[in-house]
mmCIF file of C-alpha atoms in Angstrom:
data_model
loop_
_atom_site.group_PDB
_atom_site.id
_atom_site.type_symbol
_atom_site.label_atom_id
_atom_site.label_comp_id
_atom_site.label_asym_id
_atom_site.label_seq_id
_atom_site.Cartn_x
_atom_site.Cartn_y
_atom_site.Cartn_z
ATOM 1 C CA MET A 21 107.134 208.133 -206.939
ATOM 2 C CA GLU A 22 104.370 210.464 -205.867
ATOM 3 C CA SER A 23 103.361 212.831 -208.639
ATOM 4 C CA SER A 24 104.275 215.813 -206.468
ATOM 5 C CA GLU A 25 107.899 214.688 -206.013
ATOM 6 C CA LYS A 26 110.040 216.672 -208.407
ATOM 7 C CA VAL A 27 113.647 215.850 -209.279
ATOM 8 C CA VAL A 28 116.376 218.130 -210.638
ATOM 9 C CA ALA A 29 119.786 217.138 -211.989
ATOM 10 C CA VAL A 30 122.989 219.143 -211.644
ATOM 11 C CA ILE A 31 125.966 218.268 -213.853
ATOM 12 C CA MET A 32 129.339 219.709 -212.842
ATOM 13 C CA VAL A 33 131.286 220.644 -215.987
ATOM 14 C CA GLY A 34 134.366 222.285 -214.415
ATOM 15 C CA GLY A 35 136.191 225.002 -216.263
ATOM 16 C CA PRO A 36 139.064 225.954 -218.546
ATOM 17 C CA THR A 37 141.697 225.946 -215.774
ATOM 18 C CA LYS A 38 141.089 222.229 -215.331
ATOM 19 C CA GLY A 39 141.279 220.073 -218.483
ATOM 20 C CA THR A 40 145.003 220.781 -219.001
ATOM 21 C CA ARG A 41 145.622 217.038 -219.266
ATOM 22 C CA PHE A 42 143.162 217.083 -222.122
ATOM 23 C CA ARG A 43 145.338 219.244 -224.398
ATOM 24 C CA PRO A 44 145.679 219.701 -227.328
ATOM 25 C CA LEU A 45 142.001 218.715 -227.705
ATOM 26 C CA SER A 46 140.737 221.268 -225.187
ATOM 27 C CA PHE A 47 142.354 224.242 -226.982
ATOM 28 C CA ASN A 48 139.312 224.990 -229.117
ATOM 29 C CA THR A 49 136.488 222.997 -227.520
ATOM 30 C CA PRO A 50 135.507 222.905 -223.847
ATOM 31 C CA LYS A 51 136.254 219.380 -222.628
ATOM 32 C CA PRO A 52 132.559 218.675 -221.753
ATOM 33 C CA LEU A 53 131.644 219.253 -225.425
ATOM 34 C CA PHE A 54 134.344 216.927 -226.800
ATOM 35 C CA PRO A 55 132.539 214.128 -228.691
ATOM 36 C CA LEU A 56 132.549 210.556 -227.369
ATOM 37 C CA ALA A 57 130.720 208.090 -229.621
ATOM 38 C CA GLY A 58 129.637 211.091 -231.717
ATOM 39 C CA GLN A 59 127.896 212.902 -228.829
ATOM 40 C CA PRO A 60 129.387 215.601 -226.561
ATOM 41 C CA MET A 61 130.844 214.112 -223.355
ATOM 42 C CA VAL A 62 128.207 215.892 -221.238
ATOM 43 C CA HIS A 63 125.426 214.519 -223.458
ATOM 44 C CA HIS A 64 125.799 210.993 -222.026
ATOM 45 C CA PRO A 65 124.895 211.904 -218.411
ATOM 46 C CA ILE A 66 122.212 214.266 -219.735
ATOM 47 C CA SER A 67 120.513 211.568 -221.815
ATOM 48 C CA ALA A 68 120.628 209.265 -218.770
ATOM 49 C CA CYS A 69 118.694 211.962 -216.870
ATOM 50 C CA LYS A 70 115.843 211.572 -219.373
ATOM 51 C CA GLY A 71 115.046 208.248 -217.694
ATOM 52 C CA ILE A 72 114.229 209.922 -214.353
ATOM 53 C CA THR A 73 110.498 210.284 -213.646
ATOM 54 C CA ASN A 74 109.304 213.810 -212.794
ATOM 55 C CA LEU A 75 112.579 215.455 -213.836
ATOM 56 C CA ALA A 76 111.869 219.203 -213.726
ATOM 57 C CA GLN A 77 115.188 220.766 -214.848
ATOM 58 C CA ILE A 78 118.814 220.043 -215.694
ATOM 59 C CA PHE A 79 121.522 222.493 -214.629
ATOM 60 C CA LEU A 80 125.099 222.545 -215.906
ATOM 61 C CA VAL A 81 127.390 224.260 -213.397
ATOM 62 C CA GLY A 82 130.914 225.389 -214.264
ATOM 63 C CA PHE A 83 133.131 228.357 -214.958
ATOM 64 C CA TYR A 84 133.413 228.246 -218.737
ATOM 65 C CA GLU A 85 132.152 231.355 -220.517
ATOM 66 C CA GLU A 86 128.414 231.236 -221.159
ATOM 67 C CA ARG A 87 128.946 231.643 -224.906
ATOM 68 C CA ASP A 88 130.788 228.269 -224.922
ATOM 69 C CA PHE A 89 127.577 226.506 -223.895
ATOM 70 C CA ALA A 90 124.811 228.817 -225.183
ATOM 71 C CA LEU A 91 124.215 227.050 -228.515
ATOM 72 C CA TYR A 92 124.475 223.575 -227.079
ATOM 73 C CA VAL A 93 122.128 224.310 -224.162
ATOM 74 C CA SER A 94 119.420 225.894 -226.323
ATOM 75 C CA SER A 95 119.410 223.041 -228.864
ATOM 76 C CA LEU A 96 119.358 220.554 -225.978
ATOM 77 C CA SER A 97 116.355 222.180 -224.271
ATOM 78 C CA ASN A 98 114.444 221.873 -227.547
ATOM 79 C CA GLU A 99 115.499 218.286 -228.129
ATOM 80 C CA LEU A 100 114.647 217.112 -224.590
ATOM 81 C CA ARG A 101 111.590 219.404 -224.224
ATOM 82 C CA LEU A 102 112.954 220.153 -220.776
ATOM 83 C CA PRO A 103 114.629 223.277 -219.372
ATOM 84 C CA VAL A 104 118.433 222.951 -219.436
ATOM 85 C CA ARG A 105 120.336 225.891 -217.937
ATOM 86 C CA TYR A 106 124.018 226.705 -217.767
ATOM 87 C CA LEU A 107 125.012 228.395 -214.481
ATOM 88 C CA LYS A 108 128.407 230.108 -214.543
ATOM 89 C CA GLU A 109 130.351 230.308 -211.287
ATOM 90 C CA ASP A 110 132.267 233.558 -210.734
ATOM 91 C CA LYS A 111 135.207 231.455 -209.415
ATOM 92 C CA PRO A 112 135.748 227.838 -208.332
ATOM 93 C CA HIS A 113 133.712 227.065 -205.186
ATOM 94 C CA GLY A 114 134.596 223.374 -204.871
ATOM 95 C CA SER A 115 132.398 220.408 -205.770
ATOM 96 C CA ALA A 116 129.860 221.169 -203.014
ATOM 97 C CA GLY A 117 130.303 224.946 -202.871
ATOM 98 C CA GLY A 118 129.341 225.166 -206.553
ATOM 99 C CA ILE A 119 125.835 223.820 -205.995
ATOM 100 C CA TYR A 120 125.469 225.803 -202.766
ATOM 101 C CA TYR A 121 126.286 229.016 -204.622
ATOM 102 C CA PHE A 122 123.268 228.392 -206.900
ATOM 103 C CA ARG A 123 121.024 226.855 -204.224
ATOM 104 C CA ASP A 124 118.138 229.314 -204.737
ATOM 105 C CA ILE A 125 117.963 228.539 -208.462
ATOM 106 C CA ILE A 126 118.366 224.781 -207.964
ATOM 107 C CA LEU A 127 115.628 224.731 -205.315
ATOM 108 C CA GLU A 128 113.153 227.009 -207.144
ATOM 109 C CA ASP A 129 110.950 224.063 -208.203
ATOM 110 C CA SER A 130 111.085 222.686 -204.612
ATOM 111 C CA PRO A 131 112.591 219.357 -205.743
ATOM 112 C CA SER A 132 112.420 216.382 -203.385
ATOM 113 C CA TYR A 133 115.610 214.945 -204.855
ATOM 114 C CA ILE A 134 118.725 216.432 -206.471
ATOM 115 C CA PHE A 135 121.043 214.375 -208.658
ATOM 116 C CA LEU A 136 124.644 215.559 -208.798
ATOM 117 C CA LEU A 137 126.779 214.150 -211.637
ATOM 118 C CA ASN A 138 130.334 214.787 -212.734
ATOM 119 C CA CYS A 139 130.686 215.354 -216.440
ATOM 120 C CA ASP A 140 134.045 213.582 -216.768
ATOM 121 C CA VAL A 141 132.917 210.143 -215.674
ATOM 122 C CA CYS A 142 131.832 207.519 -218.165
ATOM 123 C CA CYS A 143 129.298 204.925 -217.014
ATOM 124 C CA ASN A 144 125.776 203.777 -217.766
ATOM 125 C CA PHE A 145 124.357 206.179 -215.110
ATOM 126 C CA PRO A 146 121.715 203.883 -213.482
ATOM 127 C CA LEU A 147 119.815 206.910 -212.148
ATOM 128 C CA PRO A 148 116.227 205.569 -211.745
ATOM 129 C CA ASP A 149 117.500 202.470 -209.870
ATOM 130 C CA MET A 150 119.714 204.641 -207.725
ATOM 131 C CA LEU A 151 116.784 206.887 -206.812
ATOM 132 C CA GLU A 152 114.653 203.889 -205.781
ATOM 133 C CA ALA A 153 117.486 202.640 -203.558
ATOM 134 C CA HIS A 154 117.964 206.131 -202.089
ATOM 135 C CA LYS A 155 114.298 206.241 -201.055
ATOM 136 C CA ARG A 156 114.585 202.828 -199.395
ATOM 137 C CA PHE A 157 117.687 203.909 -197.450
ATOM 138 C CA GLY A 158 115.985 207.101 -196.262
ATOM 139 C CA GLY A 159 119.246 209.024 -195.820
ATOM 140 C CA MET A 160 120.379 212.453 -196.971
ATOM 141 C CA GLY A 161 122.416 211.112 -199.882
ATOM 142 C CA THR A 162 123.301 208.016 -201.896
ATOM 143 C CA ILE A 163 126.631 207.599 -203.724
ATOM 144 C CA LEU A 164 127.193 205.425 -206.783
ATOM 145 C CA VAL A 165 130.115 203.096 -205.999
ATOM 146 C CA LYS A 166 132.044 200.396 -207.824
ATOM 147 C CA LYS A 167 134.594 197.703 -207.012
ATOM 148 C CA VAL A 168 137.972 198.271 -208.711
ATOM 149 C CA SER A 169 141.325 196.498 -208.500
ATOM 150 C CA ALA A 170 143.075 196.923 -205.143
ATOM 151 C CA GLU A 171 146.073 198.472 -206.963
ATOM 152 C CA SER A 172 144.070 201.297 -208.521
ATOM 153 C CA ALA A 173 141.739 202.069 -205.581
ATOM 154 C CA ASN A 174 144.033 204.737 -204.081
ATOM 155 C CA GLN A 175 143.614 206.929 -207.190
ATOM 156 C CA PHE A 176 139.987 207.597 -206.225
ATOM 157 C CA GLY A 177 137.814 208.278 -203.193
ATOM 158 C CA ALA A 178 137.892 204.923 -201.367
ATOM 159 C CA LEU A 179 135.113 203.974 -198.970
ATOM 160 C CA VAL A 180 133.831 201.340 -196.596
ATOM 161 C CA ALA A 181 130.110 200.521 -196.617
ATOM 162 C CA ASP A 182 128.014 198.258 -194.403
ATOM 163 C CA PRO A 183 127.483 195.078 -196.494
ATOM 164 C CA VAL A 184 123.921 194.677 -195.171
ATOM 165 C CA THR A 185 122.485 198.203 -194.905
ATOM 166 C CA ASN A 186 124.774 199.845 -197.520
ATOM 167 C CA GLU A 187 125.435 202.704 -195.093
ATOM 168 C CA LEU A 188 128.619 204.678 -195.823
ATOM 169 C CA LEU A 189 130.860 204.009 -192.793
ATOM 170 C CA HIS A 190 134.181 205.541 -193.822
ATOM 171 C CA TYR A 191 135.398 207.739 -196.678
ATOM 172 C CA THR A 192 138.926 208.820 -197.672
ATOM 173 C CA GLU A 193 139.874 210.786 -200.776
ATOM 174 C CA LYS A 194 142.906 209.198 -202.581
ATOM 175 C CA PRO A 195 144.175 207.310 -199.503
ATOM 176 C CA GLU A 196 147.910 206.724 -199.089
ATOM 177 C CA THR A 197 147.376 203.203 -197.791
ATOM 178 C CA PHE A 198 144.803 200.620 -198.879
ATOM 179 C CA VAL A 199 141.351 201.356 -197.428
ATOM 180 C CA SER A 200 138.961 199.405 -199.652
ATOM 181 C CA ASP A 201 138.449 198.371 -203.270
ATOM 182 C CA LEU A 202 135.097 200.220 -203.301
ATOM 183 C CA ILE A 203 135.360 203.667 -204.882
ATOM 184 C CA ASN A 204 133.187 206.738 -205.347
ATOM 185 C CA CYS A 205 131.944 207.029 -208.957
ATOM 186 C CA GLY A 206 131.135 210.767 -208.795
ATOM 187 C CA VAL A 207 127.354 210.270 -209.180
ATOM 188 C CA TYR A 208 125.066 211.183 -206.277
ATOM 189 C CA VAL A 209 121.432 211.717 -205.325
ATOM 190 C CA PHE A 210 120.606 213.947 -202.358
ATOM 191 C CA THR A 211 117.635 215.406 -200.557
ATOM 192 C CA SER A 212 117.673 219.191 -200.131
ATOM 193 C CA GLU A 213 119.306 218.614 -196.707
ATOM 194 C CA ILE A 214 122.618 218.606 -198.573
ATOM 195 C CA PHE A 215 122.444 222.418 -198.629
ATOM 196 C CA ASP A 216 122.209 222.555 -194.811
ATOM 197 C CA ALA A 217 125.236 220.262 -194.553
ATOM 198 C CA ILE A 218 127.263 222.522 -196.879
ATOM 199 C CA GLU A 219 126.176 225.604 -194.950
ATOM 200 C CA ASP A 220 127.333 223.989 -191.686
ATOM 201 C CA VAL A 221 130.831 223.556 -193.139
ATOM 202 C CA SER A 222 131.006 227.218 -194.220
ATOM 203 C CA VAL A 223 129.668 228.529 -190.904
ATOM 204 C CA HIS A 224 132.010 226.285 -188.914
ATOM 205 C CA ARG A 225 134.977 227.417 -191.002
ATOM 206 C CA GLU A 226 134.007 231.066 -190.596
ATOM 207 C CA GLY A 227 133.716 230.607 -186.836
ATOM 208 C CA ARG A 228 137.155 228.997 -186.715
ATOM 209 C CA ALA A 229 138.656 231.786 -188.794
ATOM 210 C CA ASN A 230 137.409 234.272 -186.201
ATOM 211 C CA LEU A 231 139.192 232.536 -183.317
ATOM 212 C CA ARG A 232 142.278 234.578 -182.546
ATOM 213 C CA ARG A 233 144.457 231.930 -180.921
ATOM 214 C CA ILE A 234 145.046 228.604 -182.611
ATOM 215 C CA SER A 235 145.899 225.467 -180.713
ATOM 216 C CA SER A 236 148.555 223.083 -182.025
ATOM 217 C CA PHE A 237 145.749 220.890 -183.391
ATOM 218 C CA GLU A 238 144.406 223.877 -185.323
ATOM 219 C CA ALA A 239 147.897 224.533 -186.653
ATOM 220 C CA LEU A 240 147.980 220.969 -187.986
ATOM 221 C CA GLN A 241 144.677 221.671 -189.673
ATOM 222 C CA SER A 242 146.010 224.866 -191.242
ATOM 223 C CA ALA A 243 145.702 223.440 -194.752
ATOM 224 C CA THR A 244 141.934 223.394 -194.305
ATOM 225 C CA ARG A 245 141.880 226.609 -192.335
ATOM 226 C CA ASN A 246 143.259 228.569 -195.272
ATOM 227 C CA LEU A 247 140.422 227.575 -197.600
ATOM 228 C CA PRO A 248 137.911 230.349 -198.332
ATOM 229 C CA THR A 249 134.711 229.886 -196.320
ATOM 230 C CA ASP A 250 132.679 229.470 -199.537
ATOM 231 C CA PHE A 251 134.965 226.776 -200.985
ATOM 232 C CA VAL A 252 133.480 223.436 -199.944
ATOM 233 C CA ARG A 253 134.623 220.069 -201.278
ATOM 234 C CA LEU A 254 132.013 217.349 -201.404
ATOM 235 C CA ASP A 255 134.452 214.521 -200.616
ATOM 236 C CA GLN A 256 136.675 215.860 -197.807
ATOM 237 C CA ASP A 257 134.210 218.354 -196.263
ATOM 238 C CA ILE A 258 130.881 216.495 -196.535
ATOM 239 C CA LEU A 259 131.313 212.764 -197.213
ATOM 240 C CA SER A 260 134.212 212.061 -194.808
ATOM 241 C CA PRO A 261 132.709 213.835 -191.741
ATOM 242 C CA LEU A 262 129.186 212.456 -192.318
ATOM 243 C CA ALA A 263 130.272 208.833 -192.865
ATOM 244 C CA GLY A 264 129.013 206.488 -190.151
ATOM 245 C CA LYS A 265 126.199 208.840 -189.091
ATOM 246 C CA LYS A 266 123.340 207.110 -190.949
ATOM 247 C CA ARG A 267 123.098 210.060 -193.339
ATOM 248 C CA LEU A 268 124.843 208.618 -196.417
ATOM 249 C CA TYR A 269 124.398 205.327 -198.290
ATOM 250 C CA THR A 270 125.934 203.573 -201.274
ATOM 251 C CA TYR A 271 124.545 202.009 -204.431
ATOM 252 C CA GLN A 272 126.935 199.661 -206.222
ATOM 253 C CA THR A 273 127.092 199.420 -210.008
ATOM 254 C CA MET A 274 128.307 196.263 -211.735
ATOM 255 C CA GLU A 275 128.503 198.016 -215.099
ATOM 256 C CA PHE A 276 131.407 199.857 -216.738
ATOM 257 C CA TRP A 277 132.872 202.974 -215.129
ATOM 258 C CA GLU A 278 135.862 205.124 -216.110
ATOM 259 C CA GLN A 279 137.150 208.610 -215.400
ATOM 260 C CA ILE A 280 137.851 210.759 -218.493
ATOM 261 C CA LYS A 281 140.977 212.696 -217.577
ATOM 262 C CA THR A 282 143.069 212.256 -220.727
ATOM 263 C CA PRO A 283 142.568 211.975 -224.506
ATOM 264 C CA GLY A 284 143.544 208.296 -224.244
ATOM 265 C CA MET A 285 140.677 207.642 -221.849
ATOM 266 C CA SER A 286 138.280 209.512 -224.138
ATOM 267 C CA LEU A 287 139.028 206.961 -226.868
ATOM 268 C CA LYS A 288 138.425 204.097 -224.424
ATOM 269 C CA CYS A 289 135.174 205.685 -223.184
ATOM 270 C CA SER A 290 133.994 206.319 -226.735
ATOM 271 C CA ALA A 291 134.217 202.536 -227.225
ATOM 272 C CA LEU A 292 132.236 201.891 -224.024
ATOM 273 C CA TYR A 293 129.471 204.281 -225.092
ATOM 274 C CA LEU A 294 129.360 202.834 -228.636
ATOM 275 C CA ALA A 295 128.901 199.369 -227.118
ATOM 276 C CA GLN A 296 126.136 200.752 -224.872
ATOM 277 C CA PHE A 297 124.334 202.123 -227.965
ATOM 278 C CA GLN A 298 123.674 198.471 -228.912
ATOM 279 C CA LEU A 299 121.228 198.459 -225.975
ATOM 280 C CA THR A 300 120.080 202.085 -225.741
ATOM 281 C CA SER A 301 120.307 203.692 -229.213
ATOM 282 C CA PRO A 302 121.002 201.074 -231.916
ATOM 283 C CA HIS A 303 119.788 203.591 -234.547
ATOM 284 C CA LEU A 304 122.979 205.620 -233.927
ATOM 285 C CA LEU A 305 125.239 202.755 -235.027
ATOM 286 C CA ALA A 306 126.345 202.493 -238.659
ATOM 287 C CA THR A 307 125.850 199.349 -240.737
ATOM 288 C CA GLY A 308 127.287 198.330 -244.105
ATOM 289 C CA ASN A 309 128.891 195.405 -245.913
ATOM 290 C CA GLY A 310 131.096 197.223 -248.417
ATOM 291 C CA THR A 311 128.716 197.173 -251.389
ATOM 292 C CA LYS A 312 126.654 200.386 -251.356
ATOM 293 C CA SER A 313 128.230 201.744 -248.171
ATOM 294 C CA ALA A 314 131.512 201.142 -246.344
ATOM 295 C CA ASN A 315 132.338 197.803 -244.744
ATOM 296 C CA ILE A 316 131.477 198.277 -241.029
ATOM 297 C CA VAL A 317 133.072 196.048 -238.370
ATOM 298 C CA GLY A 318 131.846 196.218 -234.747
ATOM 299 C CA ASP A 319 130.453 199.412 -233.162
ATOM 300 C CA VAL A 320 130.818 202.497 -235.362
ATOM 301 C CA TYR A 321 129.185 205.955 -235.360
ATOM 302 C CA ILE A 322 129.151 207.986 -238.591
ATOM 303 C CA HIS A 323 127.614 211.468 -238.664
ATOM 304 C CA PRO A 324 124.953 211.764 -241.409
ATOM 305 C CA SER A 325 126.912 214.596 -243.090
ATOM 306 C CA ALA A 326 130.153 212.572 -243.401
ATOM 307 C CA LYS A 327 131.087 211.228 -246.857
ATOM 308 C CA VAL A 328 132.552 207.737 -246.655
ATOM 309 C CA HIS A 329 133.668 205.765 -249.744
ATOM 310 C CA PRO A 330 132.060 202.291 -250.016
ATOM 311 C CA THR A 331 135.509 200.635 -250.344
ATOM 312 C CA ALA A 332 136.577 201.923 -246.902
ATOM 313 C CA LYS A 333 136.651 199.482 -243.991
ATOM 314 C CA ILE A 334 135.684 200.996 -240.630
ATOM 315 C CA GLY A 335 135.642 199.697 -237.055
ATOM 316 C CA PRO A 336 135.565 198.525 -234.408
ATOM 317 C CA ASN A 337 135.311 201.552 -232.053
ATOM 318 C CA VAL A 338 135.290 204.337 -234.622
ATOM 319 C CA SER A 339 133.434 207.633 -234.395
ATOM 320 C CA VAL A 340 133.309 209.853 -237.506
ATOM 321 C CA SER A 341 132.123 213.448 -236.939
ATOM 322 C CA ALA A 342 130.360 216.005 -239.163
ATOM 323 C CA ASN A 343 131.577 216.776 -242.712
ATOM 324 C CA VAL A 344 134.423 214.261 -242.555
ATOM 325 C CA ARG A 345 135.610 212.846 -245.896
ATOM 326 C CA VAL A 346 136.892 209.262 -246.009
ATOM 327 C CA ALA A 347 138.335 208.229 -249.396
ATOM 328 C CA ALA A 348 138.625 204.869 -251.167
ATOM 329 C CA GLY A 349 140.526 202.021 -249.536
ATOM 330 C CA VAL A 350 140.852 203.705 -246.138
ATOM 331 C CA ARG A 351 141.076 201.542 -242.980
ATOM 332 C CA LEU A 352 139.918 203.041 -239.647
ATOM 333 C CA ILE A 353 140.267 201.149 -236.333
ATOM 334 C CA SER A 354 139.712 202.477 -232.772
ATOM 335 C CA CYS A 355 139.734 206.185 -233.560
ATOM 336 C CA ILE A 356 137.817 209.454 -233.330
ATOM 337 C CA ILE A 357 137.789 211.567 -236.495
ATOM 338 C CA LEU A 358 136.692 215.138 -235.656
ATOM 339 C CA ASP A 359 134.673 217.622 -237.785
ATOM 340 C CA ASP A 360 135.853 218.535 -241.288
ATOM 341 C CA ALA A 361 138.839 216.150 -241.297
ATOM 342 C CA GLU A 362 139.879 214.306 -244.457
ATOM 343 C CA ILE A 363 141.367 210.809 -244.705
ATOM 344 C CA MET A 364 142.738 210.272 -248.221
ATOM 345 C CA GLU A 365 143.028 207.142 -250.386
ATOM 346 C CA ASN A 366 144.399 203.995 -248.734
ATOM 347 C CA ALA A 367 145.404 205.746 -245.508
ATOM 348 C CA VAL A 368 145.223 203.822 -242.208
ATOM 349 C CA VAL A 369 144.281 205.275 -238.799
ATOM 350 C CA ILE A 370 144.579 203.102 -235.652
ATOM 351 C CA HIS A 371 144.249 204.113 -231.938
ATOM 352 C CA SER A 372 144.265 207.804 -232.799
ATOM 353 C CA ILE A 373 142.290 211.035 -232.599
ATOM 354 C CA ILE A 374 142.355 213.116 -235.792
ATOM 355 C CA GLY A 375 141.704 216.801 -235.053
ATOM 356 C CA TRP A 376 139.252 219.230 -236.634
ATOM 357 C CA LYS A 377 140.083 220.169 -240.274
ATOM 358 C CA SER A 378 143.145 217.875 -240.269
ATOM 359 C CA SER A 379 144.088 215.694 -243.229
ATOM 360 C CA VAL A 380 145.878 212.359 -243.557
ATOM 361 C CA GLY A 381 147.529 211.891 -246.963
ATOM 362 C CA LYS A 382 147.396 208.951 -249.406
ATOM 363 C CA TRP A 383 149.008 205.704 -248.196
ATOM 364 C CA SER A 384 149.873 207.361 -244.850
ATOM 365 C CA ARG A 385 149.476 205.719 -241.443
ATOM 366 C CA VAL A 386 148.549 207.462 -238.182
ATOM 367 C CA GLN A 387 148.799 204.869 -235.429
ATOM 368 C CA ALA A 388 149.623 203.998 -231.808
ATOM 369 C CA ASN A 389 149.844 200.973 -229.533
ATOM 370 C CA GLY A 390 146.491 201.730 -227.861
ATOM 371 C CA ASP A 391 147.643 201.855 -224.231
ATOM 372 C CA PHE A 392 144.936 204.271 -223.067
ATOM 373 C CA ASN A 393 146.751 205.131 -219.815
ATOM 374 C CA ASP A 394 150.082 205.950 -221.424
ATOM 375 C CA LYS A 395 150.710 209.596 -222.383
ATOM 376 C CA LEU A 396 151.750 208.574 -225.916
ATOM 377 C CA GLY A 397 149.575 205.438 -225.983
ATOM 378 C CA ILE A 398 147.362 207.009 -228.630
ATOM 379 C CA THR A 399 148.336 209.396 -231.413
ATOM 380 C CA ILE A 400 146.654 212.805 -231.423
ATOM 381 C CA LEU A 401 146.632 215.278 -234.278
ATOM 382 C CA GLY A 402 145.519 218.731 -233.082
ATOM 383 C CA GLU A 403 143.404 221.049 -235.226
ATOM 384 C CA ALA A 404 144.385 221.606 -238.895
ATOM 385 C CA VAL A 405 147.368 219.225 -238.934
ATOM 386 C CA ILE A 406 148.433 218.017 -242.380
ATOM 387 C CA VAL A 407 150.062 214.595 -242.715
ATOM 388 C CA GLU A 408 151.436 214.433 -246.266
ATOM 389 C CA ASP A 409 151.330 211.330 -248.518
ATOM 390 C CA GLU A 410 153.211 208.186 -247.443
ATOM 391 C CA VAL A 411 154.108 209.467 -243.961
ATOM 392 C CA VAL A 412 153.872 207.275 -240.829
ATOM 393 C CA VAL A 413 153.022 208.923 -237.478
ATOM 394 C CA THR A 414 153.360 206.570 -234.474
ATOM 395 C CA ASN A 415 152.615 207.166 -230.757
ATOM 396 C CA SER A 416 152.885 210.944 -231.114
ATOM 397 C CA ILE A 417 151.059 214.145 -230.212
ATOM 398 C CA VAL A 418 151.039 216.879 -232.852
ATOM 399 C CA LEU A 419 149.937 220.381 -231.838
ATOM 400 C CA PRO A 420 147.628 222.393 -234.136
ATOM 401 C CA ASN A 421 148.553 223.802 -237.576
ATOM 402 C CA LYS A 422 151.588 221.593 -238.217
ATOM 403 C CA THR A 423 152.516 219.917 -241.515
ATOM 404 C CA LEU A 424 154.333 216.567 -241.348
ATOM 405 C CA ASN A 425 156.282 215.504 -244.444
ATOM 406 C CA LEU A 426 158.545 213.023 -242.607
ATOM 407 C CA SER A 427 157.621 210.032 -240.466
ATOM 408 C CA VAL A 428 157.729 210.484 -236.673
ATOM 409 C CA ALA A 429 157.519 208.139 -233.676
ATOM 410 C CA GLU A 430 157.244 208.714 -229.899
ATOM 411 C CA GLU A 431 157.342 212.489 -230.286
ATOM 412 C CA ILE A 432 155.430 215.535 -229.077
ATOM 413 C CA ILE A 433 155.551 218.038 -231.927
ATOM 414 C CA LEU A 434 155.063 221.551 -230.586
#
């Protein structure tokens, strides 16, 4: 890359009206700051951005209150020695409208390339390789894509690409019939031309809105016609119309990729990121054989401030947050234990998320079958839930501030 070519990264973090599927965990923490493998969800794409040469700035764009991100963003700028800014939308503008709204700020360093990442995808973010491919293709944008099972492809943006040139030929968002097993991963790199393409959509829509009479074709299109002119969706309004015009290309990843829509998926993605730490950040993984420190099995993250008894056995896929207390004889498997929680003597936690300031009593079990796609496939204790001694909680969701003195199974406790 020429030294003059600057790159900026924009990470879409959404807002509080989304994330409803993430309750009860999103009640007191914005979803992008929920910890996966001990780091906030949004931290994983951000740390991938550190690998990009000539990265000038990182922007987080969403409609959470600024105070929700202020602390995180300032500590991050210090840690990365790179400006990180949170840009708050006044209202949802759509996945493309959001970056267009802040175009002057995003373009102030005159970047040659703009990465656009969605915060709620989990992958290894191969950004430098993607950028190299994008330069070879010479188009306006390159999309990260992945092959998935034919059965699940219609849950995503499905696309057809030229097997030789990698040009994007056809794009459909959540198709009703099978289009392709290649899907859009929600990670893009664009040239600044993307802003012209978004502007064209707005101008075209404004022009159409000014036409008095509408033909029957226009009437069919009324769903689109009623969208505000400044609400532009990247998939339906940009990718679909520009497919097959030698403007957009694809870069296929062979690595892991998941979408983080539910608490169950956050537990699965935490495991994927812990496994990736073996390659990228082995210093973050705990070790121990049960003599001086706990017996660690597989990939485990333990915050330095957590107090864990040496007779505890922990892992695989366990993440223990700040100020957690884990007592003697505890067994933790496939779980996330959030800040200030306490797991008492001989308790067992499997396939579960234990909320902030919650406690699990002596000889109790909090467990689930571990089907990450099933609504009750993992057990979730909201904030400040107390499970008393010798109580078993199975495949259940418990809302904040509840005390359980009887065993429950397959229940949502409101």
